[in-house]
Tab-separated table of C-alpha atoms in Angstrom:
chain	number	residue	atom	x	y	z
A	16	MET	CA	-40.958	-10.465	-14.929
A	17	ALA	CA	-40.322	-10.622	-11.371
A	18	LYS	CA	-39.418	-7.092	-9.760
A	19	ILE	CA	-35.844	-7.526	-7.585
A	20	ASN	CA	-35.749	-5.612	-4.349
A	21	PRO	CA	-33.526	-2.476	-4.323
A	22	SER	CA	-30.579	-2.696	-2.531
A	23	LYS	CA	-30.284	-0.780	0.890
A	24	GLY	CA	-27.771	1.115	2.428
A	25	ALA	CA	-26.220	3.817	3.502
A	26	PRO	CA	-26.654	7.448	2.415
A	27	TYR	CA	-22.781	7.552	2.213
A	28	ALA	CA	-19.950	5.619	3.768
A	29	ARG	CA	-16.560	6.918	5.783
A	30	ILE	CA	-13.750	5.654	7.376
A	31	LEU	CA	-14.313	5.095	11.195
A	32	GLY	CA	-10.947	3.643	12.444
A	33	VAL	CA	-7.123	3.001	11.418
A	34	GLY	CA	-4.497	0.402	13.203
A	35	GLY	CA	-1.268	-0.377	11.782
A	36	TYR	CA	0.974	-3.115	12.613
A	37	ARG	CA	5.295	-2.606	11.447
A	38	PRO	CA	7.544	-5.707	12.471
A	39	THR	CA	9.868	-5.590	15.689
A	40	ARG	CA	12.911	-5.580	13.622
A	41	VAL	CA	14.572	-2.358	12.391
A	42	VAL	CA	16.781	-2.499	9.714
A	43	PRO	CA	19.452	0.399	8.866
A	44	ASN	CA	21.008	1.135	5.748
A	45	GLU	CA	24.055	-0.443	6.601
A	46	VAL	CA	22.588	-3.741	6.142
A	47	ILE	CA	21.802	-3.518	2.798
A	48	LEU	CA	24.818	-2.200	2.032
A	49	GLU	CA	26.363	-5.722	3.146
A	50	LYS	CA	25.521	-6.677	-0.730
A	51	ILE	CA	25.506	-4.018	-2.526
A	52	ASP	CA	27.880	-1.255	-3.847
A	53	SER	CA	26.343	1.526	-2.818
A	54	SER	CA	26.388	4.260	0.349
A	55	ASP	CA	24.003	5.174	2.830
A	56	GLU	CA	24.259	8.878	1.662
A	57	TRP	CA	23.263	7.503	-1.775
A	58	ILE	CA	20.054	5.396	-0.750
A	59	ARG	CA	18.970	8.467	1.324
A	60	SER	CA	19.472	11.107	-1.579
A	61	ARG	CA	17.877	8.624	-3.992
A	62	SER	CA	14.679	7.386	-1.580
A	63	GLY	CA	14.622	9.155	1.385
A	64	ILE	CA	14.984	5.886	3.077
A	65	GLU	CA	17.306	5.760	6.272
A	66	THR	CA	15.299	2.485	7.794
A	67	ARG	CA	12.887	-0.127	7.352
A	68	HIS	CA	11.305	-2.754	9.159
A	69	TRP	CA	11.447	-6.669	8.222
A	70	ALA	CA	9.242	-9.370	9.397
A	71	GLY	CA	10.791	-12.051	11.575
A	72	PRO	CA	9.348	-15.918	11.599
A	73	GLU	CA	6.188	-15.604	13.510
A	74	GLU	CA	5.235	-12.466	11.926
A	75	THR	CA	3.726	-13.771	9.021
A	76	VAL	CA	1.114	-11.923	6.757
A	77	ALA	CA	-2.165	-13.091	8.625
A	78	ALA	CA	-0.379	-12.280	12.019
A	79	MET	CA	0.561	-8.468	11.073
A	80	ALA	CA	-2.894	-8.106	9.498
A	81	ILE	CA	-4.418	-9.424	12.232
A	82	GLU	CA	-2.450	-6.626	14.548
A	83	ALA	CA	-3.535	-3.876	12.381
A	84	SER	CA	-6.968	-5.072	12.080
A	85	GLY	CA	-7.840	-5.474	15.777
A	86	LYS	CA	-6.380	-1.718	16.226
A	87	ALA	CA	-8.516	-0.328	13.336
A	88	ILE	CA	-11.780	-2.612	14.705
A	89	ALA	CA	-10.993	-1.189	18.467
A	90	ASP	CA	-10.589	2.590	17.169
A	91	ALA	CA	-13.718	2.429	14.893
A	92	GLY	CA	-15.514	1.205	18.222
A	93	ILE	CA	-17.278	-1.753	16.782
A	94	ASP	CA	-17.178	-5.157	17.793
A	95	ALA	CA	-15.315	-7.976	15.033
A	96	GLU	CA	-18.825	-9.247	15.113
A	97	GLN	CA	-20.006	-6.235	13.264
A	98	ILE	CA	-17.987	-6.975	10.187
A	99	GLY	CA	-19.449	-7.758	7.200
A	100	ALA	CA	-16.782	-7.987	4.707
A	101	VAL	CA	-12.628	-8.637	4.739
A	102	VAL	CA	-10.673	-7.100	1.448
A	103	VAL	CA	-6.746	-7.886	2.043
A	104	SER	CA	-4.646	-6.268	-0.829
A	105	THR	CA	-1.578	-8.003	-0.914
A	106	VAL	CA	1.044	-9.356	-3.511
A	107	SER	CA	3.191	-11.320	-0.722
A	108	HIS	CA	0.874	-14.002	0.023
A	109	PHE	CA	2.194	-17.026	-1.906
A	110	SER	CA	-0.789	-19.618	-1.337
A	111	GLN	CA	-2.509	-19.179	-4.368
A	112	THR	CA	-5.890	-20.529	-2.894
A	113	PRO	CA	-7.419	-20.250	-0.332
A	114	ALA	CA	-7.120	-16.102	-0.151
A	115	ILE	CA	-5.756	-14.843	3.588
A	116	ALA	CA	-8.790	-12.825	3.967
A	117	THR	CA	-10.884	-15.842	5.123
A	118	GLU	CA	-8.308	-16.850	7.894
A	119	ILE	CA	-8.056	-13.513	9.101
A	120	ALA	CA	-11.539	-13.050	9.239
A	121	ASP	CA	-11.807	-16.292	10.927
A	122	LYS	CA	-9.345	-15.336	13.628
A	123	LEU	CA	-10.168	-11.726	13.891
A	124	GLY	CA	-13.809	-13.490	15.230
A	125	THR	CA	-16.034	-11.930	12.609
A	126	ASN	CA	-19.437	-13.657	12.094
A	127	LYS	CA	-18.706	-15.163	8.765
A	128	ALA	CA	-17.701	-11.949	6.835
A	129	ALA	CA	-17.323	-12.287	3.306
A	130	ALA	CA	-13.387	-12.246	2.883
A	131	PHE	CA	-11.352	-12.052	-0.272
A	132	ASP	CA	-7.678	-11.038	-1.553
A	133	ILE	CA	-7.144	-8.494	-4.536
A	134	SER	CA	-3.648	-7.749	-5.992
A	135	ALA	CA	-3.296	-4.357	-6.875
A	136	GLY	CA	0.398	-3.768	-5.894
A	137	CYS	CA	0.940	-0.340	-4.287
A	138	ALA	CA	-2.317	0.629	-5.437
A	139	GLY	CA	-4.183	-2.008	-3.671
A	140	PHE	CA	-5.654	0.026	-0.524
A	141	GLY	CA	-7.058	2.471	-2.585
A	142	TYR	CA	-8.795	-0.573	-4.880
A	143	GLY	CA	-9.773	-1.900	-1.506
A	144	LEU	CA	-11.337	1.640	-0.521
A	145	THR	CA	-13.139	1.417	-3.033
A	146	LEU	CA	-14.804	-1.886	-3.335
A	147	ALA	CA	-15.768	-0.948	0.469
A	148	LYS	CA	-17.472	2.216	0.016
A	149	GLY	CA	-19.491	0.443	-2.654
A	150	MET	CA	-20.554	-2.235	-0.382
A	151	VAL	CA	-21.286	0.229	2.670
A	152	VAL	CA	-23.590	2.349	0.384
A	153	GLU	CA	-25.124	-0.623	-1.711
A	154	GLY	CA	-25.840	-2.391	1.801
A	155	SER	CA	-24.071	-5.956	1.304
A	156	ALA	CA	-22.232	-5.035	4.673
A	157	GLU	CA	-22.436	-2.542	6.972
A	158	HIS	CA	-18.965	-2.563	7.929
A	159	VAL	CA	-16.049	-3.517	5.733
A	160	LEU	CA	-12.361	-4.025	6.843
A	161	VAL	CA	-9.562	-2.825	4.326
A	162	ILE	CA	-6.337	-4.387	4.882
A	163	GLY	CA	-3.073	-3.717	2.949
A	164	VAL	CA	-0.552	-6.112	3.773
A	165	GLU	CA	2.963	-6.836	2.675
A	166	ARG	CA	5.910	-8.959	3.695
A	167	LEU	CA	8.231	-7.571	0.650
A	168	SER	CA	11.492	-8.734	2.466
A	169	ASP	CA	10.415	-12.003	0.766
A	170	LEU	CA	10.620	-10.557	-2.915
A	171	THR	CA	13.513	-8.604	-2.304
A	172	ASP	CA	16.604	-9.296	-4.044
A	173	LEU	CA	19.309	-8.030	-1.536
A	174	GLU	CA	22.125	-8.250	-4.635
A	175	ASP	CA	19.770	-6.167	-6.881
A	176	ARG	CA	21.330	-2.144	-6.501
A	177	ALA	CA	18.301	-0.916	-7.760
A	178	THR	CA	15.815	-2.090	-5.694
A	179	ALA	CA	17.597	-3.829	-2.541
A	180	PHE	CA	17.160	-0.819	-0.449
A	181	LEU	CA	13.427	0.154	-0.812
A	182	PHE	CA	11.747	-2.278	0.648
A	183	GLY	CA	9.903	-3.206	3.946
A	184	ASP	CA	7.346	-5.165	5.589
A	185	GLY	CA	4.094	-4.516	7.397
A	186	ALA	CA	0.253	-4.009	7.679
A	187	GLY	CA	-2.150	-1.094	7.603
A	188	ALA	CA	-6.201	-1.254	8.586
A	189	VAL	CA	-9.078	0.699	8.257
A	190	VAL	CA	-12.943	0.031	9.091
A	191	VAL	CA	-15.176	1.462	6.736
A	192	GLY	CA	-19.017	1.956	7.552
A	193	PRO	CA	-21.845	3.927	7.006
A	194	SER	CA	-21.938	8.045	6.916
A	195	GLN	CA	-24.532	10.493	6.831
A	196	GLU	CA	-22.672	12.812	5.052
A	197	PRO	CA	-19.821	12.190	1.975
A	198	ALA	CA	-16.597	11.300	3.640
A	199	ILE	CA	-15.170	9.142	0.589
A	200	GLY	CA	-15.013	11.165	-2.387
A	201	PRO	CA	-15.222	9.854	-5.952
A	202	THR	CA	-12.386	7.383	-6.930
A	203	VAL	CA	-10.380	8.039	-10.195
A	204	TRP	CA	-8.462	5.136	-10.420
A	205	GLY	CA	-6.948	3.076	-13.733
A	206	SER	CA	-4.597	0.933	-15.472
A	207	GLU	CA	-2.169	1.258	-17.969
A	208	GLY	CA	-0.883	-2.067	-19.022
A	209	ASP	CA	1.294	-1.354	-21.612
A	210	LYS	CA	3.644	-0.300	-19.044
A	211	ALA	CA	3.211	-3.618	-17.263
A	212	ALA	CA	6.828	-4.797	-17.434
A	213	THR	CA	8.225	-1.735	-15.819
A	214	ILE	CA	7.454	-3.217	-12.366
A	215	LYS	CA	7.290	-6.915	-12.124
A	216	GLN	CA	8.474	-10.245	-10.695
A	217	THR	CA	11.864	-11.476	-11.779
A	218	VAL	CA	10.914	-15.180	-12.603
A	219	SER	CA	7.519	-16.410	-12.380
A	220	TRP	CA	6.289	-19.151	-10.502
A	221	ASP	CA	5.620	-21.690	-12.989
A	222	ARG	CA	9.614	-22.014	-14.134
A	223	PHE	CA	9.863	-24.299	-11.184
A	224	ARG	CA	7.760	-26.322	-12.510
A	225	ILE	CA	9.333	-27.034	-15.882
A	226	GLY	CA	12.545	-28.608	-13.954
A	227	ASP	CA	14.872	-26.507	-16.086
A	228	VAL	CA	17.087	-24.633	-14.013
A	229	SER	CA	19.220	-23.298	-16.229
A	230	GLU	CA	17.435	-20.100	-17.306
A	231	LEU	CA	16.960	-19.262	-13.818
A	232	PRO	CA	18.838	-16.457	-12.093
A	233	LEU	CA	21.517	-17.266	-9.503
A	234	ASP	CA	22.849	-15.459	-6.416
A	235	SER	CA	26.541	-14.753	-5.930
A	236	GLU	CA	26.888	-18.416	-4.434
A	237	GLY	CA	25.318	-20.451	-7.109
A	238	ASN	CA	22.429	-20.738	-5.497
A	239	ILE	CA	18.938	-20.034	-7.527
A	240	LYS	CA	17.511	-16.744	-6.581
A	241	PHE	CA	14.064	-16.871	-4.935
A	242	PRO	CA	11.571	-14.920	-7.324
A	243	ALA	CA	11.761	-11.036	-6.438
A	244	ILE	CA	10.248	-7.634	-7.399
A	245	THR	CA	11.765	-5.738	-10.018
A	246	GLN	CA	11.912	-2.564	-12.134
A	247	GLU	CA	12.921	0.057	-14.169
A	248	GLY	CA	13.526	2.814	-11.838
A	249	GLN	CA	13.613	5.946	-13.892
A	250	ALA	CA	10.475	4.876	-15.882
A	251	VAL	CA	9.082	4.308	-13.009
A	252	PHE	CA	9.974	7.794	-11.509
A	253	ARG	CA	8.862	9.858	-14.761
A	254	TRP	CA	5.465	8.109	-14.705
A	255	ALA	CA	4.889	8.278	-10.875
A	256	VAL	CA	5.962	12.177	-11.010
A	257	PHE	CA	4.245	13.476	-14.154
A	258	GLU	CA	1.114	11.196	-14.593
A	259	MET	CA	-0.023	10.660	-11.274
A	260	ALA	CA	0.077	14.534	-10.090
A	261	LYS	CA	-2.382	14.448	-13.309
A	262	VAL	CA	-4.709	11.874	-11.267
A	263	ALA	CA	-4.358	13.751	-8.011
A	264	GLN	CA	-5.723	16.492	-9.685
A	265	GLN	CA	-8.156	14.418	-10.949
A	266	ALA	CA	-9.246	13.437	-7.543
A	267	LEU	CA	-9.641	16.917	-5.739
A	268	ASP	CA	-11.678	18.136	-9.295
A	269	ALA	CA	-14.128	14.703	-8.461
A	270	ALA	CA	-14.335	15.863	-4.991
A	271	GLY	CA	-15.211	19.367	-5.776
A	272	ILE	CA	-12.315	20.864	-3.432
A	273	THR	CA	-8.892	22.616	-4.368
A	274	ALA	CA	-5.636	22.189	-2.785
A	275	ASP	CA	-6.212	24.703	-0.496
A	276	ASP	CA	-8.992	22.944	1.153
A	277	LEU	CA	-6.706	20.131	1.653
A	278	ASP	CA	-5.358	19.135	5.373
A	279	VAL	CA	-3.137	15.916	4.648
A	280	PHE	CA	-1.595	14.535	1.677
A	281	ILE	CA	-1.069	10.815	2.025
A	282	PRO	CA	0.696	9.541	-1.084
A	283	HIS	CA	2.000	6.199	-1.421
A	284	GLN	CA	5.080	6.058	-0.022
A	285	ALA	CA	7.159	4.516	-3.164
A	286	ASN	CA	10.193	7.720	-2.760
A	287	VAL	CA	10.535	10.588	-1.053
A	288	ARG	CA	11.647	12.181	-4.237
A	289	ILE	CA	8.446	11.252	-5.856
A	290	ILE	CA	6.284	12.965	-2.924
A	291	ASP	CA	7.942	16.003	-2.867
A	292	SER	CA	7.651	16.289	-6.780
A	293	MET	CA	3.860	15.641	-6.753
A	294	VAL	CA	3.724	18.420	-3.712
A	295	LYS	CA	5.544	20.988	-6.179
A	296	THR	CA	3.436	20.179	-8.853
A	297	LEU	CA	0.028	20.164	-7.331
A	298	LYS	CA	0.797	23.564	-5.932
A	299	LEU	CA	-0.134	22.180	-2.363
A	300	PRO	CA	0.069	24.763	0.382
A	301	GLU	CA	2.381	25.020	3.242
A	302	HIS	CA	-0.622	24.507	5.623
A	303	VAL	CA	-0.937	20.747	4.234
A	304	THR	CA	0.724	17.708	5.938
A	305	VAL	CA	2.344	15.594	3.919
A	306	ALA	CA	3.113	12.237	4.795
A	307	ARG	CA	6.537	10.931	4.423
A	308	ASP	CA	6.793	7.639	6.279
A	309	ILE	CA	8.899	5.799	4.017
A	310	ARG	CA	11.943	7.582	5.528
A	311	THR	CA	11.735	4.850	8.567
A	312	THR	CA	9.284	2.748	7.241
A	313	GLY	CA	10.424	2.002	3.298
A	314	ASN	CA	8.000	1.132	0.473
A	315	THR	CA	5.065	-1.369	2.036
A	316	SER	CA	3.188	-1.744	-1.093
A	317	ALA	CA	-0.513	-1.960	-0.302
A	318	ALA	CA	0.261	-0.862	3.346
A	319	SER	CA	2.164	2.185	2.809
A	320	ILE	CA	-1.060	4.624	2.424
A	321	PRO	CA	-2.781	3.417	5.711
A	322	LEU	CA	0.447	2.837	7.726
A	323	ALA	CA	1.143	6.716	7.071
A	324	MET	CA	-2.281	7.220	7.755
A	325	GLU	CA	-1.969	5.848	11.300
A	326	ARG	CA	1.372	7.548	12.139
A	327	LEU	CA	0.163	10.888	11.392
A	328	LEU	CA	-2.670	10.167	13.611
A	329	ALA	CA	-1.356	8.708	16.383
A	330	THR	CA	1.720	11.411	16.321
A	331	GLY	CA	-0.889	14.491	16.203
A	332	GLU	CA	0.075	15.876	12.421
A	333	ALA	CA	-3.571	14.923	11.605
A	334	LYS	CA	-6.253	15.076	13.454
A	335	SER	CA	-9.851	13.630	13.105
A	336	GLY	CA	-11.776	15.119	10.543
A	337	ASP	CA	-8.982	16.524	8.572
A	338	THR	CA	-9.511	16.196	4.845
A	339	ALA	CA	-7.463	13.996	2.804
A	340	LEU	CA	-5.832	13.129	-0.549
A	341	VAL	CA	-4.720	9.901	-0.943
A	342	ILE	CA	-3.408	8.422	-3.919
A	343	GLY	CA	-1.521	4.939	-4.843
A	344	PHE	CA	-0.010	3.558	-7.886
A	345	GLY	CA	2.249	0.755	-8.699
A	346	ALA	CA	2.698	-2.184	-10.547
A	347	GLY	CA	0.240	-3.106	-13.416
A	348	LEU	CA	0.676	-0.196	-13.456
A	349	VAL	CA	-2.170	0.691	-11.570
A	350	TYR	CA	-2.949	3.841	-9.429
A	351	ALA	CA	-6.275	5.129	-7.454
A	352	ALA	CA	-6.710	8.298	-5.509
A	353	THR	CA	-9.558	9.808	-3.817
A	354	VAL	CA	-10.192	12.425	-1.157
A	355	VAL	CA	-11.432	10.979	2.556
A	356	THR	CA	-12.258	12.470	5.706
A	357	LEU	CA	-9.700	10.957	8.545
A	358	PRO	CA	-11.428	9.151	11.389
């Protein structure tokens, strides 16, 4: 039997740099209220959202991802040619194939980096980070670019009172590379497919092939609605509050630390009430900085954690070397949590 050479990678992996991009258009709650019966006070009290960013025609998924990635690569202090793999988490790239990651890898100037997309909703950044860590340690890539990018304004039903105010657009990226000490902890991840219907697309793409539009949703003017994201708000809220706090604690345990050892908590930016409930359940000390980027960014799904990370570092609320707990959760239902050292 032939002997296969073992993989040769770094002993550990770490986040070396982070970058973000927020579209130029800022959308206040007043714009959302033009099509739903609600109030600014209700939106703020239910979600914590005051404004969100919506992409313009030129701010495509690829364009936003490239902007965020360029910042992350510069922050990491490397050249694009040193990127060995590009992992893009998105649910709002509407071409089935090819993966948008290939276009991003090319336009960034990588040297034919491996490139692929993943679909893991709001947990997508955590999934991508875990894959990147594995590649660096296994040796298939020395540096991996992980991108979370969404244009969720394209998948928002502005007449849906339950979701119209939630979503924003943007891109966040990190570069993962070699480390001589552990800087990305074990990942606690999983899925609960029996709850998949709680967050879903309103209409599957194949409904438009059939030609029968009688069952397709219509807007207030009688036009066929483009597919949008819908959710059972209360069911998702209960799951996130009760189950995700347990997953977050498991990630702390797997990393061998306690809440007292944390400097920063960066949860998926889904809802301020969910974030506050998790902080209470985890009994996080007052010294722990908690990301609440959702207030001005909205829910950007896979982009929310790296965007929040980038803002905390840029404002000085968090600093390089801090120990942070990150957790993403969403459609699937899927989740991923880990402890990282901030770049």
